Amino acid sequence: EAGVTQFPSHSVIEKGQTVTLRCDPISGHDNLYWYRRVMGKEIKFLLHFVKESKQDESGMPNNRFLAERTGGTYSTLKVQPAELEDSGVYFCASSETISGANVLTFGAGSRLTVL
Amino acid sequence: AQSVAQPEDQVNVAEGNPLTVKCTYSVSGNPYLFWYVQYPNRGLQFLLKYITGDNLVKGSYGFEAEFNKSQTSFHLKKPSALVSDSALYFCAVRDPFSGGYNKLIFGAGTRLAVHP
């Protein structure tokens, strides 16, 4: 089966611009997560969708970040306007069921560089 | 606060020697623990997990990890390292307050370098 796909793999933008990251989860996976790793630090949770609904968005840094998952398939994460501290690698992951014992399947990540 | 610590930024080991990548955790209740590996330009790949049962867990690529409740540790081990094991390793624990979902708390990662 196809894995989790993320696009773009790398984006370089200037401060104040807008960037939209996309994640295509494994088909049939209702649960979709966004995580971020900034400057070699911990990978931190951003938010979690169950189908098209936001289950938990407690990790979203501020209102410059907007995540959507229309139709419960792919998801987008928009940063508007981007700031320098938003630079990092954004990971998307999906899982089939809600069990906390289940393994998340991660995408390769989208590296965002804000200049 | 729930947290995961990986005390070593980098671990260097010679090929053929045993390797250990350390992880300690601080969570409420019984932990669900995971190890993931990231190879260059690839996504995080699952290695192994501990949910319950035997404290020694075996995973992919010959890796294993030992859950130690008293020391709150979940160190990753391999008896004989390969150059191809060189990668970035992340320890993670499920957030016990995530309502049963897979919301993970990660460590900062440890870079493993295996030298020929």
XYZ file of C-alpha atoms in Angstrom:
231
model
C 0.000 0.000 0.000
C 1.098 3.575 -0.560
C 2.542 5.306 2.482
C 1.921 8.759 3.876
C 2.829 11.368 1.293
C 3.801 14.924 2.052
C 4.286 17.840 -0.310
C 6.417 19.861 -0.756
C 9.500 18.141 0.550
C 11.197 21.491 1.041
C 9.897 25.038 0.921
C 11.908 28.236 1.269
C 9.917 31.411 1.827
C 10.461 34.861 3.208
C 9.102 36.095 6.471
C 5.547 37.289 6.035
C 4.738 34.981 3.146
C 2.259 32.128 3.188
C 2.984 28.436 2.801
C 0.627 25.489 2.547
C 1.807 21.991 3.332
C -0.149 18.975 2.216
C -0.425 15.481 3.618
C -2.042 12.462 1.995
C -2.523 9.749 4.620
C -2.774 6.043 3.947
C -6.128 5.328 2.363
C -8.685 4.348 4.962
C -6.811 5.848 7.887
C -9.251 7.993 9.784
C -6.651 9.412 12.150
C -4.255 12.048 10.871
C -1.652 13.807 12.967
C 0.651 16.763 12.372
C 3.939 17.073 14.232
C 6.839 19.512 13.962
C 10.540 19.326 14.708
C 12.251 22.659 15.145
C 16.038 23.146 15.088
C 17.036 19.647 16.168
C 14.759 19.606 19.167
C 11.933 17.290 20.115
C 9.269 16.343 17.635
C 6.191 18.088 18.980
C 2.532 17.357 18.439
C 0.513 19.984 16.612
C -2.920 18.515 16.057
C -4.999 15.426 15.398
C -7.895 14.835 13.021
C -10.404 12.039 13.228
C -11.825 11.980 9.745
C -12.606 15.635 9.027
C -12.966 16.703 12.654
C -10.244 18.222 14.798
C -9.934 15.935 17.793
C -7.093 17.792 19.463
C -5.396 20.997 18.336
C -3.698 21.784 21.623
C -0.258 21.832 20.031
C -0.945 24.501 17.434
C 1.461 27.354 18.235
C -0.810 30.282 17.400
C -3.513 31.480 15.053
C -1.067 31.851 12.168
C -1.412 28.111 11.714
C -4.536 26.691 10.101
C -5.114 23.005 9.461
C -7.919 21.512 7.441
C -8.998 18.075 6.362
C -11.956 18.539 4.095
C -13.759 15.313 3.306
C -11.618 13.401 5.735
C -8.973 12.525 3.172
C -5.907 14.695 2.666
C -4.978 17.497 5.027
C -3.374 20.886 4.585
C -1.456 22.978 7.070
C -1.211 26.652 6.210
C 1.142 29.097 7.870
C 0.158 32.704 7.298
C 2.125 34.891 7.737
C 5.250 32.831 8.273
C 7.779 33.879 10.906
C 11.426 32.868 11.313
C 10.629 30.579 14.243
C 8.293 28.533 12.064
C 11.277 26.975 10.310
C 11.520 23.260 10.874
C 10.357 19.918 9.585
C 6.633 19.252 9.584
C 5.667 15.615 9.798
C 2.327 14.079 9.042
C 1.295 10.672 10.344
C -1.770 8.488 10.096
C -3.257 5.484 11.814
C -6.257 3.329 11.114
C -7.881 3.128 14.507
C -7.877 5.149 17.666
C -6.003 2.687 19.812
C -3.102 4.225 21.624
C -1.198 1.018 21.078
C -1.318 1.418 17.338
C 1.693 2.474 15.373
C 1.699 5.758 13.523
C 2.915 5.735 9.928
C 4.850 8.885 9.183
C 5.538 10.734 5.994
C 8.996 11.932 4.983
C 8.252 15.417 6.255
C 8.101 18.876 4.729
C 11.083 21.040 5.544
C 10.133 24.707 5.880
C 12.783 27.391 5.826
C 11.662 30.937 6.584
C 14.225 33.620 5.695
C 4.727 17.189 33.009
C 4.930 14.207 30.705
C 8.300 13.990 28.997
C 10.894 11.848 27.282
C 14.633 12.340 27.610
C 17.338 11.096 25.301
C 20.491 12.163 27.123
C 22.903 11.624 24.245
C 22.854 13.804 21.157
C 25.108 11.340 19.365
C 26.316 7.808 19.904
C 29.373 6.502 18.090
C 30.045 2.795 17.797
C 32.256 0.581 15.693
C 30.643 -1.866 13.298
C 30.162 -5.229 14.930
C 30.081 -3.833 18.445
C 26.925 -3.713 20.559
C 25.046 -0.450 20.660
C 22.762 1.218 23.190
C 20.673 4.322 22.686
C 19.276 5.592 25.957
C 15.781 6.789 26.729
C 14.065 7.701 29.981
C 10.512 8.844 30.426
C 8.247 10.573 32.874
C 4.542 9.862 32.475
C 1.566 9.123 34.628
C 0.335 5.555 34.761
C 1.550 2.671 32.633
C 3.509 3.915 29.630
C 3.101 2.967 25.993
C 6.643 3.309 24.641
C 7.908 3.459 21.066
C 11.139 3.726 19.131
C 11.238 5.258 15.670
C 14.181 5.688 13.304
C 14.712 8.307 10.629
C 17.081 7.604 7.776
C 18.245 10.534 5.604
C 15.446 11.982 3.468
C 13.001 9.410 4.797
C 10.087 9.524 7.199
C 10.085 8.165 10.693
C 9.954 4.391 10.626
C 8.584 2.311 13.466
C 11.100 -0.001 15.144
C 9.349 -1.446 18.173
C 6.939 -0.761 20.987
C 6.209 -1.759 24.547
C 2.615 -1.852 25.684
C 2.530 -4.639 28.245
C 4.010 -8.056 28.880
C 7.631 -9.119 28.543
C 10.013 -6.301 29.421
C 12.324 -7.219 26.537
C 10.791 -6.219 23.244
C 12.175 -7.288 19.883
C 11.704 -5.179 16.805
C 12.781 -4.586 13.256
C 16.346 -4.891 11.898
C 17.571 -6.839 14.924
C 16.848 -4.088 17.430
C 15.447 -4.707 20.881
C 14.567 -2.567 23.865
C 14.201 -3.256 27.537
C 11.463 -1.672 29.582
C 12.626 -0.934 33.126
C 9.821 0.406 35.249
C 11.900 1.160 38.332
C 14.384 3.200 36.328
C 11.709 4.581 33.980
C 13.897 3.673 31.045
C 13.410 2.116 27.628
C 16.893 1.790 26.146
C 17.305 0.638 22.565
C 19.904 -2.052 21.938
C 21.432 -4.144 19.204
C 24.033 -6.870 19.750
C 26.077 -6.092 16.630
C 25.906 -2.719 14.897
C 25.929 -2.265 11.138
C 27.051 0.811 9.209
C 23.547 0.883 7.737
C 22.135 1.440 11.241
C 23.503 4.979 11.150
C 20.444 7.211 11.487
C 18.474 9.413 13.860
C 16.598 7.544 16.575
C 13.589 8.855 18.464
C 12.057 7.508 21.633
C 8.406 8.334 22.267
C 5.686 7.721 24.825
C 1.956 7.988 24.373
C 0.454 10.978 26.128
C -1.653 9.350 28.852
C -4.114 12.253 28.671
C -4.760 11.896 24.949
C -8.043 10.092 25.419
C -6.728 6.834 24.068
C -5.349 8.272 20.844
C -1.783 7.957 19.568
C -0.690 11.407 20.606
C 3.012 10.862 21.144
C 5.562 12.745 23.215
C 8.982 12.476 21.623
C 12.512 12.855 22.818
C 14.955 15.142 21.014
C 16.510 12.279 19.095
C 19.896 10.586 19.176
C 22.109 10.383 16.143
C 23.752 6.983 15.837
C 26.974 6.833 13.860
C 28.379 3.382 13.141
C 31.932 3.427 11.844
C 33.443 0.684 9.673
